[in-house]
Coordinates of C-alpha atoms in Angstrom, one line a residue:
Chain W
X1 CA -93.3 111.9 75.3
X2 CA -95.7 111.7 78.3
X3 CA -94.4 111.8 81.9
X4 CA -96.4 109.6 84.3
X5 CA -94.4 110.2 87.5
X6 CA -91.5 112.0 89.1
X7 CA -89.8 110.9 92.3
X8 CA -86.7 112.6 93.9
X9 CA -84.4 110.3 95.9
X10 CA -80.9 110.9 97.2
X11 CA -80.1 113.7 94.8
X12 CA -81.6 111.8 91.8
X13 CA -84.8 112.7 90.0
X14 CA -86.4 109.7 88.4
X15 CA -89.0 110.3 85.8
X16 CA -91.2 107.6 84.3
X17 CA -92.4 108.3 80.7
X18 CA -94.3 106.7 77.9
X19 CA -93.7 106.9 74.2
X20 CA -95.9 105.7 71.4
X21 CA -93.7 104.0 68.7
X22 CA -95.6 102.6 65.7
X23 CA -98.7 102.2 67.8
X24 CA -97.0 100.4 70.7
X25 CA -96.8 101.9 74.1
X26 CA -93.1 101.9 75.3
X27 CA -92.6 102.7 79.0
X28 CA -89.4 104.3 79.9
X29 CA -87.5 106.0 82.7
X30 CA -84.9 108.7 82.8
X31 CA -82.7 109.6 85.8
X32 CA -80.9 112.9 86.2
X33 CA -79.6 115.1 89.0
X34 CA -82.3 117.0 90.9
X35 CA -82.6 120.5 89.5
X36 CA -80.6 119.8 86.4
X37 CA -81.4 122.1 83.5
X38 CA -78.3 121.9 81.3
X39 CA -77.3 119.4 78.6
X40 CA -75.1 116.6 79.9
X41 CA -73.8 113.2 78.9
X42 CA -76.5 110.5 78.5
X43 CA -76.1 106.8 78.9
X44 CA -78.8 104.5 77.5
X45 CA -79.1 101.2 79.4
X46 CA -80.6 98.1 77.7
X47 CA -81.7 95.5 80.2
X48 CA -81.3 91.8 79.8
X49 CA -83.8 89.0 79.1
X50 CA -86.4 88.4 81.8
X51 CA -85.4 91.8 83.2
X52 CA -87.0 95.3 82.9
X53 CA -86.1 99.0 82.8
X54 CA -85.9 99.2 86.6
X55 CA -84.0 96.1 87.3
X56 CA -82.2 96.6 90.6
X57 CA -78.6 96.5 89.3
X58 CA -79.5 98.9 86.5
X59 CA -81.1 101.4 88.9
X60 CA -78.1 101.2 91.1
X61 CA -75.8 102.0 88.2
X62 CA -78.0 104.8 87.1
X63 CA -78.0 106.4 90.5
X64 CA -74.2 106.2 90.6
X65 CA -73.8 107.7 87.1
X66 CA -76.2 110.6 88.1
X67 CA -74.8 111.4 91.5
X68 CA -71.1 110.8 90.9
X69 CA -70.6 111.9 87.2
X70 CA -73.6 114.2 86.6
X71 CA -74.8 112.1 83.7
X72 CA -78.4 111.4 82.7
X73 CA -79.4 107.7 82.3
X74 CA -82.4 106.4 80.4
X75 CA -83.9 102.9 80.0
X76 CA -87.0 101.4 78.4
X77 CA -88.8 98.1 78.7
X78 CA -87.7 95.9 75.8
X79 CA -90.5 94.4 73.6
X80 CA -92.4 91.7 75.6
X81 CA -90.6 92.7 78.9
X82 CA -91.5 94.7 82.0
X83 CA -94.8 96.5 81.8
X84 CA -95.3 95.3 78.2
X85 CA -97.5 92.4 77.3
X86 CA -95.5 89.4 76.0
X87 CA -96.2 88.8 72.3
X88 CA -97.4 85.4 71.2
X89 CA -94.0 84.7 69.6
X90 CA -92.3 85.4 72.9
X91 CA -94.7 83.1 74.7
X92 CA -93.8 80.4 72.2
X93 CA -90.1 81.2 72.7
X94 CA -90.3 80.8 76.5
X95 CA -92.1 77.4 76.0
X96 CA -89.5 76.2 73.6
X97 CA -86.6 77.3 75.8
X98 CA -88.2 75.6 78.8
X99 CA -88.6 72.4 76.8
X100 CA -85.0 72.5 75.5
X101 CA -83.6 73.1 79.0
X102 CA -85.6 70.3 80.5
X103 CA -84.2 68.0 77.8
X104 CA -80.7 69.2 78.2
X105 CA -80.5 70.6 74.7
X106 CA -78.5 73.6 73.6
X107 CA -80.5 76.9 73.6
X108 CA -78.1 79.3 71.9
X109 CA -79.6 79.2 68.5
X110 CA -83.2 79.6 69.9
X111 CA -82.1 82.6 72.0
X112 CA -80.3 84.2 69.2
X113 CA -83.3 83.9 66.8
X114 CA -85.8 85.3 69.4
X115 CA -83.3 88.2 70.3
X116 CA -82.8 89.1 66.6
X117 CA -86.6 89.3 66.2
X118 CA -87.0 91.5 69.3
X119 CA -84.2 93.7 68.0
X120 CA -86.1 94.5 64.8
X121 CA -88.8 96.1 67.0
X122 CA -86.5 97.5 69.7
X123 CA -84.1 99.5 67.4
X124 CA -86.8 102.0 66.3
X125 CA -88.0 102.2 69.9
X126 CA -84.5 103.1 71.2
X127 CA -84.2 105.6 68.4
X128 CA -87.5 107.3 69.3
X129 CA -86.4 107.3 73.0
X130 CA -83.2 109.0 72.1
X131 CA -85.1 111.6 70.0
X132 CA -87.5 112.3 72.8
X133 CA -85.0 112.5 75.7
X134 CA -82.7 114.8 73.7
X135 CA -85.5 117.4 73.7
X136 CA -85.4 117.6 77.5
X137 CA -83.4 120.7 78.7
X138 CA -81.4 118.5 81.2
X139 CA -80.2 116.2 78.4
X140 CA -80.0 118.3 75.3
X141 CA -79.1 117.2 71.8
X142 CA -75.4 118.3 71.8
X143 CA -74.1 116.0 74.6
X144 CA -72.2 112.7 74.1
X145 CA -74.4 109.5 74.3
X146 CA -73.2 106.1 75.5
X147 CA -75.0 102.7 75.4
X148 CA -74.7 99.9 77.9
X149 CA -76.3 96.6 77.3
X150 CA -75.3 92.9 78.1
X151 CA -77.0 89.7 77.2
X152 CA -80.3 90.7 75.4
X153 CA -79.3 94.3 75.9
X154 CA -76.2 93.6 73.9
X155 CA -77.8 91.7 71.2
X156 CA -80.3 94.6 70.8
X157 CA -77.6 97.2 71.2
X158 CA -75.4 96.0 68.3
X159 CA -78.0 96.7 65.6
X160 CA -79.1 99.9 67.4
X161 CA -75.6 101.4 67.6
X162 CA -74.9 100.3 64.0
X163 CA -77.9 102.5 62.9
X164 CA -77.4 105.3 65.3
X165 CA -74.6 107.8 64.7
X166 CA -75.4 109.8 67.9
X167 CA -73.9 107.0 70.2
X168 CA -70.2 107.6 70.8
X169 CA -69.2 104.8 73.1
X170 CA -70.7 101.4 74.1
X171 CA -70.4 98.6 76.5
X172 CA -71.6 95.2 75.3
X173 CA -71.3 91.7 76.5
X174 CA -72.7 88.3 77.4
X175 CA -73.8 88.0 73.8
X176 CA -72.5 86.1 70.8
X177 CA -72.6 85.7 67.1
X178 CA -73.6 82.2 65.9
X179 CA -73.0 81.0 62.3
X180 CA -75.7 82.2 59.9
X181 CA -76.7 85.4 61.8
X182 CA -75.5 87.6 58.9
X183 CA -77.6 90.6 60.0
X184 CA -75.9 90.7 63.4
X185 CA -72.5 90.2 61.8
X186 CA -73.2 93.1 59.4
X187 CA -74.4 95.4 62.1
X188 CA -71.3 94.6 64.2
X189 CA -69.0 95.4 61.3
X190 CA -70.7 98.8 60.9
X191 CA -69.9 99.8 64.5
X192 CA -66.8 102.0 64.7
X193 CA -67.1 103.6 68.1
X194 CA -65.0 102.6 71.2
X195 CA -66.4 99.4 72.7
X196 CA -65.7 97.6 76.0
X197 CA -66.9 94.0 75.6
X198 CA -67.4 91.7 78.6
X199 CA -67.6 87.9 78.5
X200 CA -68.0 85.2 81.2
X201 CA -65.7 82.3 80.5
X202 CA -68.2 79.8 81.9
X203 CA -71.3 81.3 80.4
X204 CA -74.2 78.7 80.2
X205 CA -76.0 80.7 77.5
X206 CA -73.2 82.2 75.4
X207 CA -70.4 80.0 74.1
X208 CA -66.8 81.4 74.2
X209 CA -66.5 80.9 70.5
X210 CA -69.7 82.9 69.7
X211 CA -68.7 85.6 72.2
X212 CA -65.3 86.0 70.7
X213 CA -66.9 85.9 67.2
X214 CA -69.1 88.9 68.1
X215 CA -66.1 90.8 69.6
X216 CA -64.1 90.1 66.4
X217 CA -66.9 91.2 64.2
X218 CA -67.0 94.7 65.6
X219 CA -65.6 97.2 63.2
X220 CA -64.2 99.4 66.0
X221 CA -60.5 100.3 66.1
X222 CA -60.7 100.7 69.9
X223 CA -62.4 97.6 71.3
X224 CA -61.3 95.8 74.4
X225 CA -62.5 92.3 75.6
X226 CA -62.7 91.6 79.3
X227 CA -63.2 87.9 80.2
X228 CA -63.7 86.4 83.6
X229 CA -64.4 83.0 85.0
X230 CA -67.9 82.1 86.1
X231 CA -71.4 82.0 84.6
X232 CA -73.8 84.3 82.8
X233 CA -74.9 86.1 86.0
X234 CA -71.4 86.3 87.6
X235 CA -69.8 89.4 86.2
X236 CA -67.3 90.6 88.9
X237 CA -67.8 93.9 90.5
X238 CA -64.5 95.3 89.2
X239 CA -66.1 95.1 85.7
X240 CA -68.9 97.4 86.9
X241 CA -66.3 99.9 88.0
X242 CA -64.5 99.5 84.7
X243 CA -67.7 100.5 82.8
X244 CA -67.8 103.7 84.9
X245 CA -64.3 104.6 83.9
X246 CA -65.0 103.7 80.3
X247 CA -68.0 106.0 80.1
X248 CA -66.3 108.8 82.0
X249 CA -63.3 108.6 79.6
X250 CA -65.4 108.6 76.5
X251 CA -68.4 110.8 77.5
X252 CA -66.5 113.7 79.1
X253 CA -68.1 117.0 78.2
X254 CA -66.9 120.5 79.1
X255 CA -69.3 122.2 81.4
X256 CA -71.3 119.2 82.4
X257 CA -71.9 118.5 86.1
Chain K
X1 CA -26.8 93.0 98.2
X2 CA -24.3 95.6 97.0
X3 CA -25.5 99.1 96.0
X4 CA -23.5 100.7 93.1
X5 CA -25.3 104.0 92.7
X6 CA -28.1 106.2 94.1
X7 CA -29.7 108.9 92.0
X8 CA -32.7 111.1 93.1
X9 CA -35.0 112.5 90.4
X10 CA -38.5 114.1 90.8
X11 CA -39.2 112.6 94.2
X12 CA -37.9 109.1 93.2
X13 CA -34.7 107.6 94.6
X14 CA -33.3 105.1 92.2
X15 CA -30.7 102.6 93.6
X16 CA -28.8 100.2 91.3
X17 CA -27.6 97.1 93.0
X18 CA -25.9 93.8 92.3
X19 CA -26.6 90.3 93.7
X20 CA -24.6 87.2 93.5
X21 CA -26.9 84.3 92.7
X22 CA -25.2 80.9 92.3
X23 CA -22.0 82.5 91.1
X24 CA -23.8 84.8 88.6
X25 CA -23.7 88.5 89.0
X26 CA -27.4 89.8 88.8
X27 CA -27.8 93.6 88.3
X28 CA -30.9 95.2 89.7
X29 CA -32.6 98.4 90.4
X30 CA -35.0 99.5 93.0
X31 CA -37.1 102.7 93.0
X32 CA -38.7 104.2 96.1
X33 CA -39.9 107.6 97.4
X34 CA -36.9 109.9 98.4
X35 CA -36.5 109.7 102.2
X36 CA -38.6 106.6 102.5
X37 CA -37.9 104.5 105.6
X38 CA -41.0 102.5 106.4
X39 CA -42.3 99.3 104.9
X40 CA -44.6 99.6 101.8
X41 CA -46.1 97.7 99.0
X42 CA -43.6 96.4 96.5
X43 CA -44.0 95.6 92.8
X44 CA -41.4 93.4 91.0
X45 CA -41.3 94.1 87.3
X46 CA -40.0 91.5 84.8
X47 CA -39.0 93.0 81.5
X48 CA -39.6 91.5 78.1
X49 CA -37.2 89.8 75.6
X50 CA -34.5 92.1 74.1
X51 CA -35.3 94.6 76.9
X52 CA -33.6 95.2 80.2
X53 CA -34.3 96.4 83.8
X54 CA -34.4 100.1 82.9
X55 CA -36.4 99.8 79.7
X56 CA -38.1 103.2 79.2
X57 CA -41.7 102.1 79.7
X58 CA -40.8 100.1 82.8
X59 CA -39.0 103.1 84.3
X60 CA -41.9 105.3 83.6
X61 CA -44.3 103.0 85.3
X62 CA -42.0 102.6 88.3
X63 CA -41.9 106.4 88.7
X64 CA -45.7 106.6 88.6
X65 CA -46.0 103.8 91.2
X66 CA -43.5 105.5 93.5
X67 CA -44.8 109.1 93.3
X68 CA -48.5 108.5 93.0
X69 CA -49.0 105.4 95.2
X70 CA -45.9 105.3 97.5
X71 CA -44.9 101.9 96.3
X72 CA -41.3 100.5 95.9
X73 CA -40.6 98.9 92.5
X74 CA -37.7 96.5 91.7
X75 CA -36.4 95.1 88.4
X76 CA -33.5 92.9 87.5
X77 CA -31.8 92.1 84.2
X78 CA -33.0 88.7 83.1
X79 CA -30.4 86.1 82.2
X80 CA -28.6 87.0 78.9
X81 CA -30.2 90.5 79.0
X82 CA -29.2 94.0 79.8
X83 CA -25.8 94.2 81.4
X84 CA -25.4 90.5 81.5
X85 CA -23.4 88.6 78.8
X86 CA -25.6 86.5 76.5
X87 CA -25.0 82.8 77.1
X88 CA -24.0 80.6 74.2
X89 CA -27.5 79.0 74.1
X90 CA -29.1 82.5 73.8
X91 CA -26.7 83.3 71.0
X92 CA -27.8 80.1 69.3
X93 CA -31.5 80.9 70.0
X94 CA -31.1 84.4 68.4
X95 CA -29.5 82.9 65.3
X96 CA -32.3 80.3 65.1
X97 CA -35.0 82.9 65.4
X98 CA -33.5 85.2 62.8
X99 CA -33.2 82.2 60.4
X100 CA -36.9 81.2 61.0
X101 CA -38.1 84.7 60.6
X102 CA -36.2 85.2 57.3
X103 CA -37.8 82.0 56.0
X104 CA -41.2 83.0 57.3
X105 CA -41.5 80.0 59.7
X106 CA -43.4 80.1 63.0
X107 CA -41.2 80.9 66.0
X108 CA -43.6 80.3 68.8
X109 CA -42.2 76.9 69.9
X110 CA -38.6 78.2 69.7
X111 CA -39.4 81.2 71.8
X112 CA -41.3 79.1 74.3
X113 CA -38.4 76.6 74.7
X114 CA -35.8 79.4 75.1
X115 CA -38.0 81.2 77.7
X116 CA -38.5 78.0 79.6
X117 CA -34.8 77.6 79.8
X118 CA -34.2 81.2 80.9
X119 CA -37.0 80.8 83.6
X120 CA -35.1 78.0 85.3
X121 CA -32.3 80.4 86.0
X122 CA -34.4 83.5 86.5
X123 CA -36.7 82.1 89.2
X124 CA -34.0 81.6 91.8
X125 CA -32.7 85.1 90.8
X126 CA -36.1 86.7 91.4
X127 CA -36.3 84.9 94.8
X128 CA -32.9 86.1 95.9
X129 CA -33.9 89.6 94.7
X130 CA -37.1 89.6 96.8
X131 CA -35.1 88.2 99.8
X132 CA -32.6 91.0 99.5
X133 CA -35.0 94.0 98.9
X134 CA -37.2 92.9 101.8
X135 CA -34.3 93.5 104.2
X136 CA -34.3 97.2 103.2
X137 CA -36.1 99.5 105.7
X138 CA -38.1 101.3 103.0
X139 CA -39.5 97.9 101.7
X140 CA -39.7 95.6 104.7
X141 CA -40.8 92.0 104.9
X142 CA -44.4 92.5 106.0
X143 CA -45.8 94.5 103.0
X144 CA -47.8 93.1 100.1
X145 CA -45.8 92.2 96.9
X146 CA -47.0 92.3 93.4
X147 CA -45.4 91.0 90.2
X148 CA -45.8 92.5 86.7
X149 CA -44.4 90.8 83.6
X150 CA -45.6 90.5 80.0
X151 CA -44.0 88.6 77.1
X152 CA -40.7 87.0 78.5
X153 CA -41.5 88.7 81.8
X154 CA -44.8 86.8 81.9
X155 CA -43.3 83.4 80.9
X156 CA -40.7 83.9 83.7
X157 CA -43.3 85.2 86.1
X158 CA -45.6 82.2 86.0
X159 CA -43.1 79.7 87.4
X160 CA -41.7 82.4 89.8
X161 CA -45.1 83.2 91.3
X162 CA -46.0 79.5 91.5
X163 CA -42.9 79.0 93.7
X164 CA -43.2 82.2 95.7
X165 CA -45.9 82.6 98.3
X166 CA -45.0 86.2 99.1
X167 CA -46.4 87.5 95.8
X168 CA -50.1 88.4 96.4
X169 CA -51.2 89.8 93.0
X170 CA -49.8 89.6 89.4
X171 CA -50.2 91.1 86.0
X172 CA -49.2 88.7 83.1
X173 CA -49.6 88.8 79.4
X174 CA -48.4 88.5 75.8
X175 CA -47.4 85.0 76.7
X176 CA -48.9 81.6 75.8
X177 CA -49.0 78.0 76.6
X178 CA -48.1 75.6 73.8
X179 CA -49.0 71.9 73.8
X180 CA -46.2 69.8 75.5
X181 CA -45.1 72.6 77.9
X182 CA -46.2 70.7 81.0
X183 CA -43.9 72.5 83.3
X184 CA -45.5 75.9 82.5
X185 CA -49.0 74.4 82.6
X186 CA -48.3 72.8 86.1
X187 CA -46.8 76.2 87.3
X188 CA -49.9 78.1 86.1
X189 CA -52.2 75.6 87.8
X190 CA -50.4 76.3 91.1
X191 CA -51.1 80.0 91.0
X192 CA -54.1 81.1 93.1
X193 CA -53.6 84.8 93.6
X194 CA -55.6 87.4 91.6
X195 CA -54.3 87.8 88.1
X196 CA -54.9 90.4 85.4
X197 CA -53.9 88.9 82.0
X198 CA -53.5 91.0 78.9
X199 CA -53.4 89.7 75.3
X200 CA -53.1 91.4 72.0
X201 CA -55.5 89.9 69.5
X202 CA -53.2 90.3 66.6
X203 CA -50.0 89.2 68.4
X204 CA -47.3 88.1 65.9
X205 CA -45.5 86.1 68.5
X206 CA -48.2 84.7 70.7
X207 CA -51.2 82.9 69.1
X208 CA -54.7 83.6 70.5
X209 CA -55.2 79.9 71.3
X210 CA -51.9 79.7 73.2
X211 CA -52.6 82.9 75.1
X212 CA -56.1 81.8 76.1
X213 CA -54.7 78.4 77.1
X214 CA -52.3 80.0 79.5
X215 CA -55.0 82.2 81.0
X216 CA -57.2 79.1 81.3
X217 CA -54.4 77.1 83.0
X218 CA -54.1 79.6 85.9
X219 CA -55.5 78.2 89.1
X220 CA -56.7 81.6 90.4
X221 CA -60.3 82.1 91.2
X222 CA -60.0 85.8 90.4
X223 CA -58.4 86.1 87.0
X224 CA -59.5 88.5 84.3
X225 CA -58.5 88.5 80.7
X226 CA -58.1 91.8 78.7
X227 CA -57.7 91.4 75.0
X228 CA -57.3 94.2 72.5
X229 CA -56.7 94.5 68.7
X230 CA -53.2 95.0 67.4
X231 CA -49.8 93.4 67.6
X232 CA -47.3 92.4 70.4
X233 CA -46.0 95.9 71.0
X234 CA -49.4 97.7 70.8
X235 CA -51.0 97.3 74.3
X236 CA -53.3 100.4 74.6
X237 CA -52.5 103.0 77.3
X238 CA -55.8 102.3 79.1
X239 CA -54.4 98.9 80.0
X240 CA -51.4 100.6 81.7
X241 CA -53.9 102.5 83.8
X242 CA -55.8 99.3 84.5
X243 CA -52.6 97.7 85.9
X244 CA -52.3 100.7 88.3
X245 CA -55.8 100.2 89.5
X246 CA -55.2 96.4 89.8
X247 CA -52.1 96.9 92.0
X248 CA -53.7 99.6 94.1
X249 CA -56.7 97.5 94.7
X250 CA -54.6 94.4 95.7
X251 CA -51.6 95.8 97.4
X252 CA -53.3 98.4 99.6
X253 CA -51.6 98.6 103.0
X254 CA -52.5 100.5 106.1
X255 CA -50.0 103.2 106.9
X256 CA -48.1 103.1 103.6
X257 CA -47.6 106.3 101.7

């Protein structure tokens, strides 16, 4: 883990870092209270497709979690996203999607296939990130860990959480399970932690049926589906507040702050 | 409006009352802070089938709303429920349901028909209740009014809110829309206030499809569906907290307390 910058703003210390995972450079960021030196709850945030580790809404949530709840928050650029060079397969995917959209064809299956491919690479990167940030004194290895990810961040998060016993609570959403995607279905079934799952009822990219199928596939005893009218980008602000309460409820830790 | 008792407990004044609506005696209850004399937000709570106006969980929520938020809360016995004598039709309905359940037959359509019949009577009773309690100095006619009702309380609430412009926010749930119930569909479509809608994914009485159909039929721009695993009686406690936040958000009033 190699830090490349450190910027303090409004009570929040933002540190950019780089990891080497299987020969790939993975750029990441971790936010924590300025001067923090004790272990605390950590939330990993998986950005969506076409976004990156410092997407505005993600940064805004990270600052809130740090300043209001004393959490640490970490994010990394997903494969082919942010500072990382798009792979040849991703370039082909983008071309295929643009063609399908221009022709008015459904894109769900194409997106699901590309996301599954990215997840194979992203899961070990997230695991390496968690290993690395838990060595930091202001995170520690004994605190509870949450994961937040919708859209591509959800599709990557499901196999990641299935393989990662350190995660104790997760928010997923804007992601679905299409017929034939057995690996995703199996991963979902292995998840047993509390999950809050958000869908948009008029999502242009994720059909209701596939979204409900992914929710149903989760093995968790405590899982709650929140569905609202509107499209993929239209999650209402009260859901953002609901995520805060969900993580505060499940990541509480004696002595953090 | 005729008061029959007044009991103060833990900061809450509970007043039992009776109304005469179309020749029928309708028993009700209103809870408010002890000593309250100013107008304040009001929540009407519609109990479920086989329950009554002072069902334990309803009383518990009423006390919380009064002591923590300064609200007034009112409930009435639905037709054929609580202190009211069951009608001949309701007795027939109960016999029919018991027979169907013993024979393992679906009861959704029978329940929906009986509830629709009860709603025709219950809607004017709720309207008379709201008229009456808004004359009380500790409620007033200028405050925001919410409605909470799941199961039978939801099926009655939908036509009530459709016909009642004074209600500004509602929680519904555990209720569905079956094919052919055009009156309920039309009522739902006339509702435009913010709604939080709760379903149980394994509800023995309300199918997922019918629950989603009722949610979809609501005309509201702001409506949010919360679905959780488990049966009709298994709504998780975090949904109860979510209702509190929903009503606090939508019924806030300057100067109440």
